[in-house]
Amino acid sequence: MKRILKDTCIIAALMIFSVFSISIIWSGITDEIGLVLKLFGLAFIISLANFLFDEYISLSIAVSYVIKYFAITGIVMLYGFIVGWFYPSNFWMAFIYVGVVLVLAYFIDSFKVKKDIAYINTQIAGRTNLAE
Amino acid sequence: MQIITRQVKDKPLKVIIEYPEYNESVKTLVHKISSMEMSFSAGVDGSKVKIGLSEVYYIENVERKLFIYTEKEVYRLDYSMPEIEAMTLDTGLVRISRTCIMNTDHLKEIRQVKNSRLEAVLDNGEIIIVSRKYLKDIKRIFQKG
């Protein structure tokens, strides 16, 4: 299932890329294409910030997600203001958007970490039994 | 898999691998056995010593200086982290944080402590911090077998 979802995302990205490439040549950057390009830009900045955070800061899962929540919300708000997504009246929506994504990411991350630890420890136990 | 060992006196150690077809498992096995010969030239008290790969517990970068930790000793290494990573590709050594490379052959347990931090317990009782980001790399080592 994980493989199918991963392939779906890759194919969707390739479809967006090919369809939009042809559209840009044909009719220039329309509002829809502009929005997708802006989303790609935001995703890149968030991924970069996330990479640097994980590389240089070692905290517990919960604390790191709280810090990421405020940092990413800040990035989204700033980026949103620059590209004109937010108006002074609705900028707080960024807290909700980022919050929903990060809560989901937190639960997936916690679950994956537990699963990976269990797998590694099982393999070590198997190796130890074999050696004995 | 069948493992046969026999003593042949006055001959160097020889390993023969028989396989029905050459696949990833055979390749990994050959690489693992070959890497047993690998050693690092490390410094201690002004002199140089050879440290075999199997003796290495972990390698740590402390203020841009590399140190190699064996069961009981610590030595200074004249390599950089990327050099070590390139040398130990496809061995049991894996990066576990920005500053540390661990030998999974000496790993006894990975555990999540109260505040969700990850720790690796080694078979000499030493505990080192694991960054969550590198957990999947440790898992990959065990998946390869």
GROMACS .gro file of C-alpha atoms in nm:
model
  277
    1MET     CA    1   0.000   0.000   0.000
    2LYS     CA    2   0.285   0.234   0.096
    3ARG     CA    3   0.452   0.165  -0.239
    4ILE     CA    4   0.126   0.236  -0.428
    5LEU     CA    5   0.079   0.568  -0.243
    6LYS     CA    6   0.442   0.664  -0.313
    7ASP     CA    7   0.405   0.578  -0.684
    8THR     CA    8   0.075   0.772  -0.694
    9CYS     CA    9   0.247   1.084  -0.561
   10ILE     CA   10   0.536   1.049  -0.809
   11ILE     CA   11   0.301   0.995  -1.106
   12ALA     CA   12   0.081   1.289  -0.995
   13ALA     CA   13   0.390   1.513  -0.970
   14LEU     CA   14   0.503   1.403  -1.318
   15MET     CA   15   0.152   1.466  -1.457
   16ILE     CA   16   0.143   1.815  -1.303
   17PHE     CA   17   0.492   1.885  -1.435
   18SER     CA   18   0.421   1.767  -1.793
   19VAL     CA   19   0.071   1.921  -1.820
   20PHE     CA   20   0.190   2.255  -1.677
   21SER     CA   21   0.505   2.260  -1.892
   22ILE     CA   22   0.292   2.234  -2.206
   23SER     CA   23   0.042   2.491  -2.070
   24ILE     CA   24   0.321   2.739  -1.987
   25ILE     CA   25   0.453   2.712  -2.346
   26TRP     CA   26   0.100   2.743  -2.485
   27SER     CA   27  -0.058   3.011  -2.269
   28GLY     CA   28   0.206   3.140  -2.026
   29ILE     CA   29   0.178   3.131  -1.646
   30THR     CA   30  -0.191   3.141  -1.558
   31ASP     CA   31  -0.325   3.193  -1.203
   32GLU     CA   32  -0.360   2.814  -1.149
   33ILE     CA   33  -0.009   2.739  -1.272
   34GLY     CA   34   0.125   3.029  -1.064
   35LEU     CA   35  -0.044   2.887  -0.752
   36VAL     CA   36   0.111   2.542  -0.805
   37LEU     CA   37   0.456   2.694  -0.864
   38LYS     CA   38   0.417   2.899  -0.543
   39LEU     CA   39   0.317   2.583  -0.354
   40PHE     CA   40   0.626   2.405  -0.488
   41GLY     CA   41   0.838   2.701  -0.374
   42LEU     CA   42   0.685   2.692  -0.026
   43ALA     CA   43   0.728   2.313  -0.005
   44PHE     CA   44   1.096   2.353  -0.096
   45ILE     CA   45   1.156   2.618   0.173
   46ILE     CA   46   0.974   2.409   0.437
   47SER     CA   47   1.167   2.094   0.339
   48LEU     CA   48   1.496   2.282   0.360
   49ALA     CA   49   1.408   2.426   0.703
   50ASN     CA   50   1.297   2.081   0.821
   51PHE     CA   51   1.622   1.922   0.697
   52LEU     CA   52   1.839   2.181   0.871
   53PHE     CA   53   1.636   2.151   1.193
   54ASP     CA   54   1.670   1.769   1.202
   55GLU     CA   55   2.039   1.788   1.114
   56TYR     CA   56   2.143   2.039   1.377
   57ILE     CA   57   1.890   2.013   1.660
   58SER     CA   58   1.825   1.699   1.862
   59LEU     CA   59   1.514   1.724   2.079
   60SER     CA   60   1.230   1.497   2.183
   61ILE     CA   61   0.960   1.430   1.920
   62ALA     CA   62   0.697   1.644   2.096
   63VAL     CA   63   0.924   1.947   2.160
   64SER     CA   64   1.067   1.936   1.808
   65TYR     CA   65   0.715   1.934   1.661
   66VAL     CA   66   0.608   2.230   1.878
   67ILE     CA   67   0.913   2.428   1.760
   68LYS     CA   68   0.854   2.320   1.401
   69TYR     CA   69   0.489   2.427   1.434
   70PHE     CA   70   0.582   2.785   1.517
   71ALA     CA   71   0.875   2.798   1.274
   72ILE     CA   72   0.678   2.657   0.979
   73THR     CA   73   0.374   2.873   1.061
   74GLY     CA   74   0.606   3.173   1.054
   75ILE     CA   75   0.745   3.067   0.715
   76VAL     CA   76   0.396   3.005   0.574
   77MET     CA   77   0.270   3.344   0.699
   78LEU     CA   78   0.569   3.531   0.563
   79TYR     CA   79   0.555   3.348   0.231
   80GLY     CA   80   0.176   3.393   0.220
   81PHE     CA   81   0.209   3.768   0.267
   82ILE     CA   82   0.481   3.793   0.001
   83VAL     CA   83   0.284   3.602  -0.264
   84GLY     CA   84  -0.047   3.758  -0.159
   85TRP     CA   85  -0.228   3.457  -0.011
   86PHE     CA   86  -0.313   3.625   0.317
   87TYR     CA   87  -0.472   3.952   0.407
   88PRO     CA   88  -0.431   4.110   0.751
   89SER     CA   89  -0.773   3.969   0.850
   90ASN     CA   90  -0.710   3.601   0.776
   91PHE     CA   91  -0.338   3.540   0.834
   92TRP     CA   92  -0.418   3.335   1.146
   93MET     CA   93  -0.549   3.064   0.912
   94ALA     CA   94  -0.182   2.962   0.868
   95PHE     CA   95  -0.186   2.834   1.228
   96ILE     CA   96  -0.474   2.600   1.140
   97TYR     CA   97  -0.329   2.479   0.807
   98VAL     CA   98   0.014   2.408   0.954
   99GLY     CA   99  -0.136   2.263   1.274
  100VAL     CA  100  -0.344   2.003   1.086
  101VAL     CA  101  -0.046   1.891   0.875
  102LEU     CA  102   0.192   1.875   1.171
  103VAL     CA  103  -0.048   1.685   1.399
  104LEU     CA  104  -0.081   1.418   1.128
  105ALA     CA  105   0.296   1.418   1.069
  106TYR     CA  106   0.360   1.386   1.445
  107PHE     CA  107   0.143   1.075   1.479
  108ILE     CA  108   0.289   0.914   1.167
  109ASP     CA  109   0.644   0.993   1.286
  110SER     CA  110   0.584   0.857   1.638
  111PHE     CA  111   0.430   0.539   1.499
  112LYS     CA  112   0.714   0.491   1.248
  113VAL     CA  113   0.985   0.544   1.509
  114LYS     CA  114   0.828   0.282   1.739
  115LYS     CA  115   0.791   0.039   1.449
  116ASP     CA  116   1.152   0.089   1.334
  117ILE     CA  117   1.288   0.043   1.688
  118ALA     CA  118   1.086  -0.279   1.728
  119TYR     CA  119   1.219  -0.407   1.393
  120ILE     CA  120   1.584  -0.328   1.477
  121ASN     CA  121   1.561  -0.483   1.825
  122THR     CA  122   1.398  -0.797   1.683
  123GLN     CA  123   1.681  -0.830   1.431
  124ILE     CA  124   1.942  -0.784   1.708
  125ALA     CA  125   1.767  -1.049   1.921
  126GLY     CA  126   1.765  -1.287   1.622
  127ARG     CA  127   2.135  -1.224   1.563
  128THR     CA  128   2.216  -1.285   1.931
  129ASN     CA  129   2.017  -1.612   1.934
  130LEU     CA  130   2.199  -1.729   1.622
  131ALA     CA  131   2.537  -1.650   1.779
  132GLU     CA  132   2.445  -1.848   2.092
  133MET     CA  133   2.211  -2.156   0.443
  134GLN     CA  134   2.456  -2.417   0.562
  135ILE     CA  135   2.767  -2.309   0.754
  136ILE     CA  136   3.062  -2.545   0.757
  137THR     CA  137   3.381  -2.465   0.950
  138ARG     CA  138   3.689  -2.680   0.972
  139GLN     CA  139   4.039  -2.635   1.106
  140VAL     CA  140   4.323  -2.663   0.854
  141LYS     CA  141   4.651  -2.620   1.035
  142ASP     CA  142   4.939  -2.410   0.897
  143LYS     CA  143   4.721  -2.247   0.629
  144PRO     CA  144   4.590  -1.890   0.616
  145LEU     CA  145   4.222  -1.829   0.686
  146LYS     CA  146   4.021  -1.913   0.373
  147VAL     CA  147   3.649  -1.859   0.312
  148ILE     CA  148   3.471  -2.034   0.025
  149ILE     CA  149   3.117  -1.928  -0.063
  150GLU     CA  150   2.905  -2.163  -0.273
  151TYR     CA  151   2.587  -2.022  -0.420
  152PRO     CA  152   2.323  -2.135  -0.671
  153GLU     CA  153   2.312  -1.787  -0.825
  154TYR     CA  154   2.493  -1.459  -0.757
  155ASN     CA  155   2.238  -1.225  -0.595
  156GLU     CA  156   2.226  -0.932  -0.351
  157SER     CA  157   2.263  -1.159  -0.045
  158VAL     CA  158   2.578  -1.320  -0.184
  159LYS     CA  159   2.715  -0.979  -0.280
  160THR     CA  160   2.650  -0.844   0.073
  161LEU     CA  161   2.806  -1.153   0.229
  162VAL     CA  162   3.121  -1.123   0.016
  163HIS     CA  163   3.144  -0.753   0.096
  164LYS     CA  164   3.101  -0.815   0.470
  165ILE     CA  165   3.372  -1.079   0.478
  166SER     CA  166   3.605  -0.860   0.270
  167SER     CA  167   3.545  -0.563   0.499
  168MET     CA  168   3.664  -0.768   0.799
  169GLU     CA  169   4.014  -0.704   0.666
  170MET     CA  170   3.954  -0.327   0.673
  171SER     CA  171   4.142  -0.131   0.936
  172PHE     CA  172   4.196   0.230   1.040
  173SER     CA  173   4.527   0.391   1.119
  174ALA     CA  174   4.472   0.569   1.448
  175GLY     CA  175   4.693   0.766   1.681
  176VAL     CA  176   4.754   0.717   2.051
  177ASP     CA  177   5.025   0.886   2.261
  178GLY     CA  178   5.214   0.995   1.950
  179SER     CA  179   5.230   0.647   1.795
  180LYS     CA  180   5.015   0.482   1.526
  181VAL     CA  181   4.810   0.167   1.569
  182LYS     CA  182   4.588  -0.035   1.334
  183ILE     CA  183   4.228  -0.075   1.446
  184GLY     CA  184   4.028  -0.347   1.272
  185LEU     CA  185   3.673  -0.271   1.164
  186SER     CA  186   3.530  -0.530   1.404
  187GLU     CA  187   3.704  -0.357   1.697
  188VAL     CA  188   3.536  -0.024   1.626
  189TYR     CA  189   3.237   0.059   1.848
  190TYR     CA  190   3.178   0.410   1.722
  191ILE     CA  191   3.349   0.709   1.566
  192GLU     CA  192   3.273   1.056   1.695
  193ASN     CA  193   3.346   1.404   1.569
  194VAL     CA  194   3.435   1.629   1.861
  195GLU     CA  195   3.516   1.988   1.769
  196ARG     CA  196   3.622   1.886   1.416
  197LYS     CA  197   3.850   1.610   1.545
  198LEU     CA  198   3.763   1.247   1.489
  199PHE     CA  199   3.792   0.990   1.764
  200ILE     CA  200   3.752   0.616   1.730
  201TYR     CA  201   3.611   0.425   2.026
  202THR     CA  202   3.686   0.057   2.077
  203GLU     CA  203   3.559  -0.154   2.367
  204LYS     CA  204   3.780   0.022   2.621
  205GLU     CA  205   4.011   0.262   2.437
  206VAL     CA  206   3.983   0.590   2.248
  207TYR     CA  207   4.212   0.684   1.957
  208ARG     CA  208   4.251   0.989   1.737
  209LEU     CA  209   4.172   0.944   1.366
  210ASP     CA  210   4.319   1.147   1.081
  211TYR     CA  211   4.020   1.121   0.848
  212SER     CA  212   3.714   1.332   0.786
  213MET     CA  213   3.356   1.210   0.842
  214PRO     CA  214   3.280   1.193   0.466
  215GLU     CA  215   3.601   0.990   0.413
  216ILE     CA  216   3.502   0.744   0.684
  217GLU     CA  217   3.151   0.716   0.538
  218ALA     CA  218   3.292   0.645   0.192
  219MET     CA  219   3.535   0.384   0.329
  220THR     CA  220   3.273   0.201   0.532
  221LEU     CA  221   3.000   0.190   0.272
  222ASP     CA  222   2.809  -0.141   0.290
  223THR     CA  223   2.966  -0.239   0.622
  224GLY     CA  224   2.799  -0.245   0.963
  225LEU     CA  225   2.903   0.113   1.028
  226VAL     CA  226   2.626   0.368   0.996
  227ARG     CA  227   2.580   0.734   1.074
  228ILE     CA  228   2.350   0.779   1.374
  229SER     CA  229   2.377   1.154   1.426
  230ARG     CA  230   2.548   1.455   1.274
  231THR     CA  231   2.864   1.377   1.471
  232CYS     CA  232   2.862   1.000   1.523
  233ILE     CA  233   2.904   0.678   1.320
  234MET     CA  234   2.819   0.356   1.501
  235ASN     CA  235   2.915  -0.006   1.436
  236THR     CA  236   2.586  -0.199   1.437
  237ASP     CA  237   2.776  -0.523   1.502
  238HIS     CA  238   2.816  -0.403   1.861
  239LEU     CA  239   2.461  -0.271   1.895
  240LYS     CA  240   2.271  -0.440   2.177
  241GLU     CA  241   1.950  -0.238   2.173
  242ILE     CA  242   1.784   0.082   2.053
  243ARG     CA  243   1.555   0.238   2.307
  244GLN     CA  244   1.329   0.537   2.333
  245VAL     CA  245   1.373   0.712   2.666
  246LYS     CA  246   1.109   0.909   2.854
  247ASN     CA  247   1.146   1.234   2.666
  248SER     CA  248   1.130   1.043   2.332
  249ARG     CA  249   1.503   1.070   2.268
  250LEU     CA  250   1.664   0.767   2.114
  251GLU     CA  251   1.958   0.585   2.264
  252ALA     CA  252   2.177   0.306   2.132
  253VAL     CA  253   2.304   0.063   2.394
  254LEU     CA  254   2.629  -0.106   2.289
  255ASP     CA  255   2.752  -0.446   2.406
  256ASN     CA  256   3.018  -0.284   2.628
  257GLY     CA  257   2.741  -0.100   2.813
  258GLU     CA  258   2.806   0.237   2.655
  259ILE     CA  259   2.506   0.448   2.558
  260ILE     CA  260   2.510   0.689   2.265
  261ILE     CA  261   2.244   0.928   2.138
  262VAL     CA  262   2.074   0.844   1.807
  263SER     CA  263   1.911   1.111   1.595
  264ARG     CA  264   1.562   1.013   1.473
  265LYS     CA  265   1.660   1.127   1.126
  266TYR     CA  266   1.914   0.843   1.098
  267LEU     CA  267   1.695   0.566   1.242
  268LYS     CA  268   1.592   0.451   0.895
  269ASP     CA  269   1.961   0.414   0.800
  270ILE     CA  270   2.017   0.179   1.095
  271LYS     CA  271   1.707  -0.016   0.992
  272ARG     CA  272   1.842  -0.042   0.636
  273ILE     CA  273   2.161  -0.208   0.765
  274PHE     CA  274   1.953  -0.481   0.931
  275GLN     CA  275   1.728  -0.519   0.626
  276LYS     CA  276   2.035  -0.591   0.414
  277GLY     CA  277   2.125  -0.865   0.661
   0.00000   0.00000   0.00000
